[in-house]
CSV table of C-alpha atoms in Angstrom, one decimal:
chain,number,residue,atom,x,y,z
A,13,UNK,CA,64.9,10.5,56.7
A,14,UNK,CA,66.7,7.4,55.4
A,15,UNK,CA,67.7,7.2,51.6
A,16,UNK,CA,65.4,5.9,49.3
A,17,UNK,CA,66.8,3.8,46.3
A,18,UNK,CA,65.1,3.7,43.4
A,19,UNK,CA,65.7,2.6,39.9
A,20,UNK,CA,65.1,3.9,36.2
A,21,UNK,CA,64.0,1.1,33.3
A,22,UNK,CA,64.5,2.6,30.1
A,23,UNK,CA,62.0,1.3,27.5
A,24,UNK,CA,64.3,-0.3,24.4
A,25,UNK,CA,64.8,1.8,21.3
A,26,UNK,CA,62.6,0.9,18.4
A,27,UNK,CA,64.2,-1.0,15.9
A,28,UNK,CA,65.3,0.7,12.7
A,29,UNK,CA,63.5,-0.1,9.5
A,30,UNK,CA,64.5,0.2,6.1
A,31,UNK,CA,61.8,1.9,4.0
A,32,UNK,CA,62.1,-1.2,1.5
A,33,UNK,CA,60.7,-3.7,4.3
A,34,UNK,CA,58.0,-1.2,5.5
A,35,UNK,CA,54.8,-3.5,5.0
A,36,UNK,CA,52.2,-2.3,2.4
A,37,UNK,CA,48.8,-1.5,4.4
A,38,UNK,CA,45.3,-1.3,2.4
A,39,UNK,CA,44.4,1.8,1.5
A,40,UNK,CA,47.6,3.3,2.7
A,41,UNK,CA,47.0,6.9,1.0
A,42,UNK,CA,48.8,9.1,3.5
A,43,UNK,CA,52.7,10.0,3.7
A,44,UNK,CA,53.2,12.2,7.0
A,45,UNK,CA,54.9,14.8,4.9
A,46,UNK,CA,54.1,18.7,5.7
A,47,UNK,CA,53.1,19.5,2.8
A,48,UNK,CA,50.5,16.3,2.3
A,49,UNK,CA,46.7,17.5,3.1
A,50,UNK,CA,44.0,15.2,2.9
A,51,UNK,CA,40.4,15.3,4.2
A,52,UNK,CA,39.7,12.6,6.9
A,53,UNK,CA,36.1,13.2,7.1
A,54,UNK,CA,34.7,10.5,5.1
A,55,UNK,CA,36.5,7.6,7.0
A,56,UNK,CA,35.3,6.3,9.9
A,57,UNK,CA,38.1,5.2,11.6
A,58,UNK,CA,41.7,5.2,11.2
A,59,UNK,CA,44.0,2.5,12.9
A,60,UNK,CA,47.4,3.6,14.6
A,61,UNK,CA,50.0,5.2,12.5
A,62,UNK,CA,53.6,4.0,12.1
A,63,UNK,CA,56.4,6.8,11.6
A,64,UNK,CA,55.7,6.5,7.6
A,65,UNK,CA,52.2,5.8,6.8
A,66,UNK,CA,48.5,6.0,7.5
A,67,UNK,CA,46.2,3.4,7.1
A,68,UNK,CA,42.7,4.1,6.8
A,69,UNK,CA,40.0,1.4,7.1
A,70,UNK,CA,36.7,1.6,5.0
A,71,UNK,CA,33.6,1.4,7.5
A,72,UNK,CA,31.7,-1.9,7.3
A,73,UNK,CA,28.4,-2.2,5.7
A,74,UNK,CA,25.5,-3.0,8.4
A,75,UNK,CA,22.7,-5.0,7.0
A,76,UNK,CA,19.1,-3.1,6.8
A,77,UNK,CA,16.6,-4.5,9.3
A,78,UNK,CA,14.0,-6.2,8.2
A,79,UNK,CA,10.6,-4.5,7.5
A,80,UNK,CA,7.6,-6.3,9.3
A,81,UNK,CA,5.4,-4.3,7.0
A,82,UNK,CA,4.1,-5.6,3.5
A,83,UNK,CA,4.1,-2.8,1.0
A,84,UNK,CA,0.8,-1.5,-0.3
A,85,UNK,CA,0.9,-2.5,-4.1
A,86,UNK,CA,-2.3,-0.2,-4.8
A,87,UNK,CA,-4.5,2.4,-3.5
A,88,UNK,CA,-7.7,3.8,-4.3
A,89,UNK,CA,-9.9,6.8,-3.1
A,90,UNK,CA,-13.5,5.7,-4.0
A,91,UNK,CA,-14.1,8.3,-6.5
A,92,UNK,CA,-15.6,6.6,-9.2
A,93,UNK,CA,-13.9,7.4,-12.9
A,94,UNK,CA,-16.5,5.7,-15.3
A,95,UNK,CA,-18.9,3.4,-15.5
A,96,UNK,CA,-17.9,0.7,-17.7
A,97,UNK,CA,-19.9,-2.7,-19.4
A,98,UNK,CA,-19.1,-6.0,-19.1
A,99,UNK,CA,-18.5,-7.4,-22.3
A,100,UNK,CA,-17.7,-11.1,-21.5
A,101,UNK,CA,-17.3,-13.3,-18.2
A,102,UNK,CA,-16.5,-16.5,-18.4
A,103,UNK,CA,-13.5,-19.4,-18.7
A,104,UNK,CA,-10.4,-18.7,-20.4
A,105,UNK,CA,-7.9,-21.0,-22.0
A,106,UNK,CA,-5.8,-21.6,-18.8
A,107,UNK,CA,-8.8,-22.9,-17.2
A,108,UNK,CA,-9.6,-19.5,-15.3
A,109,UNK,CA,-12.1,-16.8,-15.0
A,110,UNK,CA,-12.0,-13.8,-17.2
A,111,UNK,CA,-14.1,-10.7,-17.3
A,112,UNK,CA,-13.7,-8.1,-19.9
A,113,UNK,CA,-14.9,-4.6,-19.6
A,114,UNK,CA,-15.6,-1.8,-22.5
A,115,UNK,CA,-14.4,1.6,-20.8
A,116,UNK,CA,-12.7,4.9,-21.9
A,117,UNK,CA,-11.2,6.9,-19.2
A,118,UNK,CA,-9.6,4.2,-17.0
A,119,UNK,CA,-8.0,3.2,-20.2
A,120,UNK,CA,-5.7,6.1,-20.6
A,121,UNK,CA,-2.1,5.1,-20.0
A,122,UNK,CA,-2.8,1.9,-18.7
A,123,UNK,CA,-0.3,-0.8,-18.7
A,124,UNK,CA,-0.4,-4.7,-18.5
A,125,UNK,CA,-0.2,-5.3,-14.6
A,126,UNK,CA,-1.7,-2.2,-13.5
A,127,UNK,CA,-4.4,-2.4,-11.3
A,128,UNK,CA,-8.1,-1.3,-11.7
A,129,UNK,CA,-11.0,-1.6,-9.3
A,130,UNK,CA,-14.0,-3.2,-10.0
A,131,UNK,CA,-17.1,-2.2,-8.2
A,132,UNK,CA,-14.3,-2.0,-5.5
A,133,UNK,CA,-12.4,-5.3,-6.3
A,134,UNK,CA,-9.0,-4.5,-7.1
A,135,UNK,CA,-8.2,-6.8,-10.4
A,136,UNK,CA,-5.2,-6.7,-12.4
A,137,UNK,CA,-5.1,-5.7,-16.3
A,138,UNK,CA,-3.8,-9.0,-18.1
A,139,UNK,CA,-5.1,-7.4,-21.9
A,140,UNK,CA,-6.3,-4.7,-23.2
A,141,UNK,CA,-7.1,-2.2,-26.1
A,142,UNK,CA,-8.3,1.2,-27.2
A,143,UNK,CA,-12.0,0.4,-25.7
A,144,UNK,CA,-11.8,-2.6,-23.7
A,145,UNK,CA,-9.7,-4.1,-20.9
A,146,UNK,CA,-9.1,-7.9,-19.4
A,147,UNK,CA,-9.0,-8.7,-15.8
A,148,UNK,CA,-8.5,-12.4,-14.4
A,149,UNK,CA,-10.8,-13.8,-11.4
A,150,UNK,CA,-9.3,-15.8,-8.7
A,151,UNK,CA,-12.0,-18.4,-7.1
A,152,UNK,CA,-11.3,-16.5,-3.7
A,153,UNK,CA,-12.9,-13.3,-5.6
A,154,UNK,CA,-15.7,-14.9,-7.0
A,155,UNK,CA,-16.6,-16.4,-3.5
A,156,UNK,CA,-15.5,-13.1,-1.7
A,157,UNK,CA,-17.4,-10.4,-3.9
A,158,UNK,CA,-21.0,-10.1,-5.9
A,159,UNK,CA,-19.0,-10.0,-9.3
A,160,UNK,CA,-20.4,-13.4,-9.9
A,161,UNK,CA,-23.5,-12.1,-10.3
A,162,UNK,CA,-22.5,-9.5,-13.3
A,163,UNK,CA,-23.5,-10.5,-16.7
A,164,UNK,CA,-23.1,-9.5,-20.3
A,165,UNK,CA,-23.9,-5.7,-20.3
A,166,UNK,CA,-23.8,-5.1,-16.6
A,167,UNK,CA,-22.3,-1.6,-15.5
A,168,UNK,CA,-19.5,-1.8,-13.2
A,169,UNK,CA,-17.7,1.2,-11.2
A,170,UNK,CA,-14.1,1.8,-12.4
A,171,UNK,CA,-11.2,3.6,-10.6
A,172,UNK,CA,-7.5,3.4,-11.5
A,173,UNK,CA,-5.5,3.3,-8.5
A,174,UNK,CA,-4.0,6.8,-7.1
A,175,UNK,CA,-0.9,8.5,-8.5
A,176,UNK,CA,1.6,10.4,-6.1
A,177,UNK,CA,-0.1,13.5,-7.6
A,178,UNK,CA,-3.9,12.4,-7.5
A,179,UNK,CA,-6.0,14.5,-5.1
A,180,UNK,CA,-7.7,12.2,-2.4
A,181,UNK,CA,-11.2,13.4,-2.8
A,182,UNK,CA,-12.7,10.0,-0.7
A,183,UNK,CA,-11.1,8.1,1.6
A,184,UNK,CA,-8.4,5.1,1.5
A,185,UNK,CA,-9.8,2.2,0.0
A,186,UNK,CA,-7.3,-0.8,-0.9
A,187,UNK,CA,-9.6,-2.9,-3.2
A,188,UNK,CA,-9.6,-5.8,-1.0
A,189,UNK,CA,-13.6,-6.4,-0.3
A,190,UNK,CA,-14.1,-7.9,2.8
A,191,UNK,CA,-17.8,-9.1,2.3
A,192,UNK,CA,-21.0,-8.3,0.7
A,193,UNK,CA,-24.2,-6.9,1.7
A,194,UNK,CA,-27.9,-7.2,0.3
A,195,UNK,CA,-29.7,-3.8,-0.6
A,196,UNK,CA,-33.2,-4.2,1.5
A,197,UNK,CA,-34.7,-0.9,1.0
A,198,UNK,CA,-34.4,1.9,-1.4
A,199,UNK,CA,-36.6,5.3,-0.1
A,200,UNK,CA,-36.2,8.4,-2.5
A,201,UNK,CA,-36.3,11.9,-0.2
A,202,UNK,CA,-36.5,14.7,-3.0
A,203,UNK,CA,-33.9,13.9,-5.5
A,204,UNK,CA,-32.0,12.0,-3.0
A,205,UNK,CA,-32.0,8.4,-2.8
A,206,UNK,CA,-32.1,6.3,0.7
A,207,UNK,CA,-30.4,2.8,0.4
A,208,UNK,CA,-30.5,0.6,3.3
A,209,UNK,CA,-27.9,-2.5,3.3
A,210,UNK,CA,-27.5,-5.9,5.3
A,211,UNK,CA,-24.7,-7.2,6.2
A,212,UNK,CA,-23.1,-9.8,8.9
A,213,UNK,CA,-22.4,-9.1,12.1
A,214,UNK,CA,-18.6,-9.6,11.8
A,215,UNK,CA,-18.6,-6.1,9.3
A,216,UNK,CA,-21.3,-4.1,11.1
A,217,UNK,CA,-18.8,-3.9,13.8
A,218,UNK,CA,-16.2,-1.7,12.0
A,219,UNK,CA,-19.4,0.5,10.5
A,220,UNK,CA,-20.3,3.4,12.5
A,221,UNK,CA,-22.4,6.4,11.9
A,222,UNK,CA,-20.8,9.4,10.0
A,223,UNK,CA,-18.0,6.9,9.0
A,224,UNK,CA,-16.2,5.9,5.6
A,225,UNK,CA,-17.2,2.9,4.1
A,226,UNK,CA,-17.0,1.6,0.6
A,227,UNK,CA,-20.1,0.2,-1.2
A,228,UNK,CA,-19.1,-1.2,-4.8
A,229,UNK,CA,-15.8,0.7,-4.5
A,230,UNK,CA,-17.9,4.2,-3.8
A,231,UNK,CA,-16.7,6.1,-1.0
A,232,UNK,CA,-19.7,6.7,0.6
A,233,UNK,CA,-20.8,8.3,4.3
A,234,UNK,CA,-22.5,6.4,6.9
A,235,UNK,CA,-25.8,7.8,8.3
A,236,UNK,CA,-27.0,5.3,10.6
A,237,UNK,CA,-26.4,1.8,12.1
A,238,UNK,CA,-29.1,-0.6,12.7
A,239,UNK,CA,-27.5,-3.0,15.0
A,240,UNK,CA,-31.0,-5.2,15.8
A,241,UNK,CA,-31.7,-5.6,12.0
A,242,UNK,CA,-27.8,-6.1,10.7
A,243,UNK,CA,-28.3,-2.8,8.6
A,244,UNK,CA,-26.7,0.9,8.0
A,245,UNK,CA,-27.7,3.3,5.3
A,246,UNK,CA,-26.3,6.2,3.3
A,247,UNK,CA,-27.8,8.4,1.1
A,248,UNK,CA,-27.0,9.3,-2.7
A,249,UNK,CA,-27.3,12.9,-3.9
A,250,UNK,CA,-28.7,13.4,-7.5
A,251,UNK,CA,-25.5,13.6,-9.2
A,252,UNK,CA,-23.7,10.4,-7.3
A,253,UNK,CA,-26.9,8.5,-8.7
A,254,UNK,CA,-25.8,9.7,-12.1
A,255,UNK,CA,-22.2,8.4,-11.8
A,256,UNK,CA,-22.1,4.7,-9.8
A,257,UNK,CA,-23.9,1.6,-10.6
A,258,UNK,CA,-25.3,1.4,-6.8
A,259,UNK,CA,-28.5,3.0,-7.4
A,260,UNK,CA,-29.5,0.8,-10.7
A,261,UNK,CA,-29.3,-2.5,-8.3
A,262,UNK,CA,-32.5,-3.7,-7.2
A,263,UNK,CA,-33.9,-4.7,-3.6
A,264,UNK,CA,-32.3,-8.1,-2.6
A,265,UNK,CA,-29.2,-7.7,-5.1
A,266,UNK,CA,-25.9,-7.6,-3.4
A,267,UNK,CA,-22.7,-5.0,-3.1
A,268,UNK,CA,-19.4,-5.3,-2.2
A,269,UNK,CA,-18.6,-3.9,1.2
A,270,UNK,CA,-14.9,-2.7,2.2
A,271,UNK,CA,-14.7,-1.1,5.9
A,272,UNK,CA,-12.7,1.7,6.9
A,273,UNK,CA,-9.4,0.0,7.5
A,274,UNK,CA,-8.3,2.4,10.5
A,275,UNK,CA,-11.3,0.2,12.8
A,276,UNK,CA,-9.4,-2.9,12.1
A,277,UNK,CA,-6.4,-1.7,13.2
A,278,UNK,CA,-7.5,-0.3,16.6
A,279,UNK,CA,-9.0,-3.4,17.0
A,280,UNK,CA,-5.6,-5.1,16.5
A,281,UNK,CA,-3.8,-3.0,18.6
A,282,UNK,CA,-6.4,-3.3,21.5
A,283,UNK,CA,-6.4,-7.0,21.5
A,284,UNK,CA,-2.5,-7.3,21.0
A,285,UNK,CA,-2.2,-5.5,24.3
A,286,UNK,CA,-4.4,-7.7,26.3
């Protein structure tokens, strides 16, 4: 075998650096001495150390992703707390419409800006005393709900927005009225009362037997749906009749309706997959 030639390349020695000329790095917190201890778990990255110090880099703050969901401002259960009495309904000094309601229970702990459902319509408290409260009514609220039919002395269902400690006795009610229905029939059976309501087909498609519906803000269970007549019915037991305004209304009067939002979500999900 012939002799092989090779060469060695020596790395240059690192230049000597005077301690006085060492650049001061940001957040240089550790000298490499045997008696120095440091918990590095709270730092995310560590730069390459030099013979004299260790440079620690703070983690950068990443922007929070934007949510596509709007927060729910108010939520109700459909369990009416009391019936209030309309004291005034008319124009205010700013050109809007105000509704003043006498009440007791819903005034406990009330504050300006709180939400109270009036016949199932989520409204904002703009003024209150220890005997009544005032809410504003927008033109859209008057067009969409039956509140325009109220007059001085009318009774209305009242419920405060739920709190984290509230019991969920009914179902999730947002106070966003979907439309109105008309009472077409009232038939007593024993001490209970059958009520039949006619509404538009756009709402009737979300109403199912044994499903939830809010009628004037009251959480009720649908008994039957009559597609050909565009109606549905429900039954009120004696106790409920004494606590809500629906049985006090006559045939031909309007009621506010809010369908179970679950049906809307399902419809939206199915349509988005097509």
